XYZ file of N, CA and C in Angstrom:
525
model
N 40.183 9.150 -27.198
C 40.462 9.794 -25.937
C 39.218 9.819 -25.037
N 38.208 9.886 -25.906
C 36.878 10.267 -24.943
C 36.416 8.669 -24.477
N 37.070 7.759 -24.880
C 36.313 6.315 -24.514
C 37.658 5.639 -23.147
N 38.819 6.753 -23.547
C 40.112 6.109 -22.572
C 39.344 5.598 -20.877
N 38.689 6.883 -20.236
C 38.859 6.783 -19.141
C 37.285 5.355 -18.599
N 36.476 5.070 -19.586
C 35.673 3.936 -19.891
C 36.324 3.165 -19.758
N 37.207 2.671 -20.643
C 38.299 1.332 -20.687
C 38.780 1.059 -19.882
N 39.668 1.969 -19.229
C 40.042 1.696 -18.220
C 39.266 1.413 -16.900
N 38.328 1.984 -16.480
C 37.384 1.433 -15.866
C 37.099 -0.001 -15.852
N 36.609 -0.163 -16.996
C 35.667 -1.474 -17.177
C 36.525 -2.818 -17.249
N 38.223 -2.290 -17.581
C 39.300 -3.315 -17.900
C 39.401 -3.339 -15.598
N 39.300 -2.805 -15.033
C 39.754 -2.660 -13.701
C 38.722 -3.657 -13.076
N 37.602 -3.266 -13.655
C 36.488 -4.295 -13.092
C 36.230 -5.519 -13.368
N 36.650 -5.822 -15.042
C 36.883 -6.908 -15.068
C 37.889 -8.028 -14.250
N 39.478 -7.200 -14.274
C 40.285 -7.902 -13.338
C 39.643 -7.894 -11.802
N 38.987 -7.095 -11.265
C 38.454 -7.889 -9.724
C 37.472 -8.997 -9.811
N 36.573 -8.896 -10.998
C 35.425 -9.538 -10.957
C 36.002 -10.902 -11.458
N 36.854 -11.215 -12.379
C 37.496 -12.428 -12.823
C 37.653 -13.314 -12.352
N 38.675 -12.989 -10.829
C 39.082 -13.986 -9.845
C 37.469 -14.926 -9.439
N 37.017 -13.989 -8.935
C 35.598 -14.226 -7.968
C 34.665 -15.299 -8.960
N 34.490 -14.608 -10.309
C 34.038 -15.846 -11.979
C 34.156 -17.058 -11.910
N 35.617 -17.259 -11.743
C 36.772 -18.754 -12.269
C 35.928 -19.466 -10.816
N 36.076 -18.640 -9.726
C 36.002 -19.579 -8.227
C 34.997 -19.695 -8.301
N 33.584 -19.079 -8.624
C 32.120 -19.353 -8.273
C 31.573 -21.111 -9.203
N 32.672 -20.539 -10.831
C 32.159 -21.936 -12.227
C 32.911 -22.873 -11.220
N 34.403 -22.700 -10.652
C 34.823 -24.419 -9.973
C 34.041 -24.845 -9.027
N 33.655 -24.024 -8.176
C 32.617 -24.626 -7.149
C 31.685 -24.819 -7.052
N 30.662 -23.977 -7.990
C 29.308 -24.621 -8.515
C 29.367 -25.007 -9.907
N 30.545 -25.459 -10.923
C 30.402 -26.072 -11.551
C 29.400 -25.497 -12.977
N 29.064 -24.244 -12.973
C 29.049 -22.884 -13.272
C 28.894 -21.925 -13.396
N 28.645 -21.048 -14.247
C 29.270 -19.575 -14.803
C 28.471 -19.141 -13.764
N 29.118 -18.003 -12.535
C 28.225 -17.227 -11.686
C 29.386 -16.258 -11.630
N 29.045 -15.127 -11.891
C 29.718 -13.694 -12.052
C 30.124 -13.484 -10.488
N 29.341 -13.083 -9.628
C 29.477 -12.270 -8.695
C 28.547 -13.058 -7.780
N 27.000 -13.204 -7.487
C 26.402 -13.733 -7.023
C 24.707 -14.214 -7.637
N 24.238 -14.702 -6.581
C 23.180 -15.353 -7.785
C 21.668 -14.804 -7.144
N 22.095 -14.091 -6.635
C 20.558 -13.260 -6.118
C 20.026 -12.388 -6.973
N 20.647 -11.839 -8.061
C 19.568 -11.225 -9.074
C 18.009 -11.774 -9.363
N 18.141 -13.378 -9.681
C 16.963 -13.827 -9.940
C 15.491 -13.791 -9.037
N 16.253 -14.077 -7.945
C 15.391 -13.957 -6.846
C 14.882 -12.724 -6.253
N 15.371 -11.772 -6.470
C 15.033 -10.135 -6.066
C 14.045 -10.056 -7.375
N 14.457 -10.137 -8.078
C 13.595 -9.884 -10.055
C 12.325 -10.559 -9.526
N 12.542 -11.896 -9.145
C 10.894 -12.281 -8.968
C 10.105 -11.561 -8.153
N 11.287 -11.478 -6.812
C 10.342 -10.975 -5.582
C 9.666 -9.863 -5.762
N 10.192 -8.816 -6.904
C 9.988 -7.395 -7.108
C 9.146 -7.483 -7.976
N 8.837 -8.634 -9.426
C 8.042 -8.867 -10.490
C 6.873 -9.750 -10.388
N 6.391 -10.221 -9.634
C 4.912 -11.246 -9.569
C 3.969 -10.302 -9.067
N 2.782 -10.908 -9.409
C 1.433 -10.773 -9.205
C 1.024 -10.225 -8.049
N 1.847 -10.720 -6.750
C 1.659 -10.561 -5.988
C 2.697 -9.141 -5.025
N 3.573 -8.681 -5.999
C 4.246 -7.400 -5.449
C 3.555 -6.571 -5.113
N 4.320 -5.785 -4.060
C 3.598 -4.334 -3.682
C 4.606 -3.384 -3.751
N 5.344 -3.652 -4.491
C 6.678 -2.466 -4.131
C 7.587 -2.644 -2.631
N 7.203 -3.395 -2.129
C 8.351 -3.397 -0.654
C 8.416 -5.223 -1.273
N 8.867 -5.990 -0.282
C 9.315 -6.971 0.105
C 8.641 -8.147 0.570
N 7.431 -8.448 -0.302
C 6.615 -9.042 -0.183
C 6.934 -10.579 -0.991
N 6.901 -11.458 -0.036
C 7.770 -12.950 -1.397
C 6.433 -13.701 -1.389
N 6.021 -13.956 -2.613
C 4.941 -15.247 -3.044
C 5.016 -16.005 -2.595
N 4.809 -17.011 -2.444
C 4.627 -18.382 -1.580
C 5.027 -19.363 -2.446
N 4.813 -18.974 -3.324
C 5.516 -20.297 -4.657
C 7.409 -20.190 -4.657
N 7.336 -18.900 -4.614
C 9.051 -18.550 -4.348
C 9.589 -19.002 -2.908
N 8.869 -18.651 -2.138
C 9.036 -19.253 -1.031
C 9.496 -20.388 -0.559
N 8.655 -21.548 -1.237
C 8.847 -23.038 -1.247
C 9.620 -23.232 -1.727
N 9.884 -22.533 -2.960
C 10.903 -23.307 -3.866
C 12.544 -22.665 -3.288
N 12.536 -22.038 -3.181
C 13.721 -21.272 -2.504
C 14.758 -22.365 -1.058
N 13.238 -22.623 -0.620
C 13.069 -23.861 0.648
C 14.105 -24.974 -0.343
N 13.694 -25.644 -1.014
C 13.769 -26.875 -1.483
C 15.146 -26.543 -2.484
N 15.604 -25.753 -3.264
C 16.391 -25.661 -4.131
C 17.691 -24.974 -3.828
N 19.015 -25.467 -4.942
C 20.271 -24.677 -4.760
C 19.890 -23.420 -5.316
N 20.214 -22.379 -4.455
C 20.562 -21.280 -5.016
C 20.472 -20.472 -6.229
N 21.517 -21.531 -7.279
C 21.618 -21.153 -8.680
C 20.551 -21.137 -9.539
N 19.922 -22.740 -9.120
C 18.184 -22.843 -9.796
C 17.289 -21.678 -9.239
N 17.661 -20.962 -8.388
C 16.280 -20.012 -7.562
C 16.760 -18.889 -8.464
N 17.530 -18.713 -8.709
C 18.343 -17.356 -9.648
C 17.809 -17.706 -10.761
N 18.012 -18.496 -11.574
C 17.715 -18.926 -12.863
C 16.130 -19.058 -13.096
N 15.543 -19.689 -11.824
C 14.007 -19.403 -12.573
C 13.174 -18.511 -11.535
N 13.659 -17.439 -10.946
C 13.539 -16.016 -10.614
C 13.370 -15.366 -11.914
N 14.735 -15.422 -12.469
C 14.394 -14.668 -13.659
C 13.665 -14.946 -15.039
N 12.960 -16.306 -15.024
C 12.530 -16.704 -15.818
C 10.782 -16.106 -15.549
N 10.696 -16.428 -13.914
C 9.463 -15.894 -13.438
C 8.753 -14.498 -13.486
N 9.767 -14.012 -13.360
C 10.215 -12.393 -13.737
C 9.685 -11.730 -15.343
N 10.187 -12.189 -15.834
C 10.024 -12.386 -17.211
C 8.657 -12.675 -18.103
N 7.963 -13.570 -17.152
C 6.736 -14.289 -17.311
C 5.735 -13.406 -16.685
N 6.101 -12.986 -15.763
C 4.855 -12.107 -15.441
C 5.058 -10.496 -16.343
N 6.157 -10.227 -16.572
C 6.208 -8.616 -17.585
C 5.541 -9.085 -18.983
N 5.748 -10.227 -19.464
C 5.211 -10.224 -20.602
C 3.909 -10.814 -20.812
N 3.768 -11.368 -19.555
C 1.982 -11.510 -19.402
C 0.517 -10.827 -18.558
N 1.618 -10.051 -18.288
C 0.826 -9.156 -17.569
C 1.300 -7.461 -17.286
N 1.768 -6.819 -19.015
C 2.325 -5.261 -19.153
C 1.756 -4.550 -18.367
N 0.376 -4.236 -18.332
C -0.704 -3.372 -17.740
C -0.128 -3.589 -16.288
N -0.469 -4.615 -15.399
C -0.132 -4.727 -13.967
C 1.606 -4.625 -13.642
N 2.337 -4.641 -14.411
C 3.704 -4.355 -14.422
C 3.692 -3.192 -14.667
N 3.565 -2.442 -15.454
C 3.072 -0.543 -15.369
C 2.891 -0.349 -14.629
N 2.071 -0.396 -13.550
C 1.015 0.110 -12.416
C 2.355 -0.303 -11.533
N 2.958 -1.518 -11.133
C 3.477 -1.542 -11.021
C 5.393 -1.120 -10.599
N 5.935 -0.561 -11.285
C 6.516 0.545 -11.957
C 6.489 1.572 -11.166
N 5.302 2.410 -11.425
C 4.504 3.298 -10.736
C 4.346 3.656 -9.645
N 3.774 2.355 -9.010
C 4.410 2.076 -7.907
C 5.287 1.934 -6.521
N 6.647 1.408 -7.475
C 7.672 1.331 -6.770
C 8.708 2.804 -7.657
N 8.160 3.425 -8.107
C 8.887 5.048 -8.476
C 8.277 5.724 -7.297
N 7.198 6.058 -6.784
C 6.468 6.485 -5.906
C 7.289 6.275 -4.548
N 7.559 4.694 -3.964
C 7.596 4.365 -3.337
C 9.691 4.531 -2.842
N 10.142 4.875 -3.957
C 11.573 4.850 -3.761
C 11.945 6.084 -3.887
N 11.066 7.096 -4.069
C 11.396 8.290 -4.286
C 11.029 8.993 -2.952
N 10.164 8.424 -1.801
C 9.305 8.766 -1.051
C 10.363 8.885 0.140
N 10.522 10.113 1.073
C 11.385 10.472 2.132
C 11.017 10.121 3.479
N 9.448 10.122 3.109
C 9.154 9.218 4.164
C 9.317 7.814 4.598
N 9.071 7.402 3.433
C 9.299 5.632 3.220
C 9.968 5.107 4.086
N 11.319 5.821 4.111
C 12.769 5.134 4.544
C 12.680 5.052 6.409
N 12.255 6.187 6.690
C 11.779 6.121 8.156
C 10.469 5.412 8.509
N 9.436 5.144 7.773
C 8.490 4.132 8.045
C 7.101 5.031 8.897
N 7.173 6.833 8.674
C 6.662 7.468 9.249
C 5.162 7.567 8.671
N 5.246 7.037 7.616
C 3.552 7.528 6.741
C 2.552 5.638 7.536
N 3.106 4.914 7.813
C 2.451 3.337 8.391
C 1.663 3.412 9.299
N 1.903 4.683 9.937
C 0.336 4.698 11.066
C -0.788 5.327 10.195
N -0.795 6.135 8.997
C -1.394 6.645 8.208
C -2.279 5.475 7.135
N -3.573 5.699 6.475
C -4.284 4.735 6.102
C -4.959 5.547 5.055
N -5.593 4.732 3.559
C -6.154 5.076 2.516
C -5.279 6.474 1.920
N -6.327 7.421 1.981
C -5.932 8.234 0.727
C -4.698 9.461 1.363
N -4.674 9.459 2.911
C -3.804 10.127 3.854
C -2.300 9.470 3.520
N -2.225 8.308 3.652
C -0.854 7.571 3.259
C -0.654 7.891 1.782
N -1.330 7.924 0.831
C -0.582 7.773 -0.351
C -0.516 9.525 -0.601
N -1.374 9.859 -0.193
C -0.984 11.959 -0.150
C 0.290 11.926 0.205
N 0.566 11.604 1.397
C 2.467 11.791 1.903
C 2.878 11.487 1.628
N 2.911 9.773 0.839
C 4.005 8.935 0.370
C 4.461 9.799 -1.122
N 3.354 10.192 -2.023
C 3.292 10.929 -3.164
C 4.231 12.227 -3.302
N 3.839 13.279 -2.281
C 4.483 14.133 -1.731
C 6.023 14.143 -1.481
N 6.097 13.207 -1.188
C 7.096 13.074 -0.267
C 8.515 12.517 -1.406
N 7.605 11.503 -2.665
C 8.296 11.791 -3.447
C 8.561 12.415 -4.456
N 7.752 13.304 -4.793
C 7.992 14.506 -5.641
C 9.273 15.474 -5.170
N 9.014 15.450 -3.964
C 10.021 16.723 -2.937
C 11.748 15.622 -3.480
N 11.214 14.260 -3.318
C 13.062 14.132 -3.637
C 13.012 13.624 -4.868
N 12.114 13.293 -5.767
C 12.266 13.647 -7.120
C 12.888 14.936 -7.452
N 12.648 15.791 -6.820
C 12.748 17.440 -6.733
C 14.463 17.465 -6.439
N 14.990 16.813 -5.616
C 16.325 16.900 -5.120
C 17.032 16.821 -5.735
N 16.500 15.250 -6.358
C 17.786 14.350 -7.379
C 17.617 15.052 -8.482
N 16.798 16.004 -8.936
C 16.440 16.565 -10.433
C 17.799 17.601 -9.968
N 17.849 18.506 -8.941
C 18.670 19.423 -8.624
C 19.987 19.160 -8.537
N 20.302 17.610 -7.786
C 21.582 17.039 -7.810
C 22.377 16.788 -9.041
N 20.973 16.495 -9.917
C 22.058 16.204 -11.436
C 22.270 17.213 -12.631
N 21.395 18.296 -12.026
C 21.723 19.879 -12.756
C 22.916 20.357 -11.634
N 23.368 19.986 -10.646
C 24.509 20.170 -9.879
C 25.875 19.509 -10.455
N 25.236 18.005 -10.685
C 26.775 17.374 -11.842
C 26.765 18.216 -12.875
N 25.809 18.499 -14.023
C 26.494 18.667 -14.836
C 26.959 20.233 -15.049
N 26.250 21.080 -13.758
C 26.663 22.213 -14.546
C 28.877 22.471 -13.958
N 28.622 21.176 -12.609
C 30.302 21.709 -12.160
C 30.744 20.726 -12.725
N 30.791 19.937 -14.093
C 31.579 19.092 -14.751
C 31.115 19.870 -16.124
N 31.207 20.868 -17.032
C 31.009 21.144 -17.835
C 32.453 21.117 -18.611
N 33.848 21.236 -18.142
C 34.790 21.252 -18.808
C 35.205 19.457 -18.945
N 34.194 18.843 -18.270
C 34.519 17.310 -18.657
C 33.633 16.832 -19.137
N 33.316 16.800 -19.937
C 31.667 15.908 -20.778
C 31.554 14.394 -20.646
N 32.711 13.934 -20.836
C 32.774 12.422 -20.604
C 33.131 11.934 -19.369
N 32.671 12.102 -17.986
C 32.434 12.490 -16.610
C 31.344 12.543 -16.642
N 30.688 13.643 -17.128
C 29.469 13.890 -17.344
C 28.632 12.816 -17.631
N 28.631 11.886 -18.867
C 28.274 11.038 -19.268
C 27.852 9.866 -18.600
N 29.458 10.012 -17.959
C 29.228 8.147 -17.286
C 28.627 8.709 -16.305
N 28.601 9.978 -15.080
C 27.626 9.750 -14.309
C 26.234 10.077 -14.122
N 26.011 10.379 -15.708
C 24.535 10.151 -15.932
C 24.050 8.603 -16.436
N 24.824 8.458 -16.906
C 24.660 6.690 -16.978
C 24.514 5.652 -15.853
N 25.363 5.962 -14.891
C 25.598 5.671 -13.784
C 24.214 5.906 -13.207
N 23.412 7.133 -12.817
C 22.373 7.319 -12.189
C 20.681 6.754 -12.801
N 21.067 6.826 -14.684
C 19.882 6.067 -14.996
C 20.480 4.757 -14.823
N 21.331 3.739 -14.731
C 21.318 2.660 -14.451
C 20.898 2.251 -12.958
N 21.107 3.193 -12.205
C 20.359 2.728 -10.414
C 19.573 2.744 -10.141
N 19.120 3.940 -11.191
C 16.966 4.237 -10.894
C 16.618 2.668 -11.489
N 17.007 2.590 -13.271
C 16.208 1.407 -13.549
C 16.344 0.119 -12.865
N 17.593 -0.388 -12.133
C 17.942 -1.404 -11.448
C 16.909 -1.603 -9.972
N 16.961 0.129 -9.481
C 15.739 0.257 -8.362
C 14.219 -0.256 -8.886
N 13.608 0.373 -10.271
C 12.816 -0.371 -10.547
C 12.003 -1.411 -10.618
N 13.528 -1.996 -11.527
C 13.175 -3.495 -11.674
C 12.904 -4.122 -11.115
N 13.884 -4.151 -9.798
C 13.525 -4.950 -8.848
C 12.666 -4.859 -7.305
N 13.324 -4.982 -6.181
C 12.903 -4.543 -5.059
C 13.274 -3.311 -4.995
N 12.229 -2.349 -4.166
C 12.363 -1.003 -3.731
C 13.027 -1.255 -2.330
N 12.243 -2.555 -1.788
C 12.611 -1.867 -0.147
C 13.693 -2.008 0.395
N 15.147 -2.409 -0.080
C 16.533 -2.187 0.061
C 16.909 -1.218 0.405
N 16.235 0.179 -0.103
C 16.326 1.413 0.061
C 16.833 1.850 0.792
């Protein structure tokens, strides 16, 4: 009973996502779920050269230039990959980072950019603690008015650590 209202879910999503599957493998010949920009956000958000906003390497750049789509997805995430496991320490910091930077209330309005050195990252910091502060309150708000549903509860705590880490991973500045 407690897995019913899961199933059904995930059986609902499968039937929309299916159609869209079959048509992406006949026309590119294959398997593409939904779309193929994961790879390319993963890099843009994972190289050497990130800052937490929307900053694209120049190697991605070119190649993006020159290639289908599917290949930019595919070795996005290969690139992606290559820099977390060769470089943990600067992927931490990293991280760090873009938690700072997506949590930040200012961010979204672009109000801390006339601000410089240790003045910008005071507000940006600030700024996300205060809605760190929110969302901590929002989800002691789910669960205390879903307490007669636990499995509600569940998925939309699942639901919310899956958006933070997805925010993570990749680009912040979608935001």
């Amino acid at each position: 009973r407690f897995w019913q209202p899961m199933l059904l879910c995930a059986a609902g999503a499968i039937l929309v996502v299916a159609p869209w599957s079959i048509r992406n493998a006949t026309v590119n010949g294959q398997f593409i779920t939904l779309t193929v920009g994961g790879g390319y956000v993963f890099w843009v958000g994972n190289n050497a050269e990130a800052d937490g906003e929307l900053s694209i390497p120049r190697a991605l750049q070119e190649f993006r230039e020159t290639q289908p789509i599917y290949q930019v997805d595919r070795r996005g995430y290969a690139e992606g990959i290559r820099f977390i496991a060769g470089h943990p320490g600067l992927f931490v910091r990293l991280l760090a980072l873009k938690t700072v930077k997506s949590w930040s209330l200012l961010r979204t309005n672009g109000w801390y950019l006339h601000m410089r050195g240790r003045w910008q990252w005071l507000w940006v910091a600030l700024s996300a603690v205060t809605e760190g502060v929110i969302f901590t309150l929002g989800l002691l708000g789910i669960a205390t008015s879903s307490q007669a549903q636990r499995p509600h509860r569940a998925c939309l705590l699942l639901y919310a650590a899956s958006c933070l880490l997805t925010w993570l991973l990749t680009v912040v500045e979608p935001k």
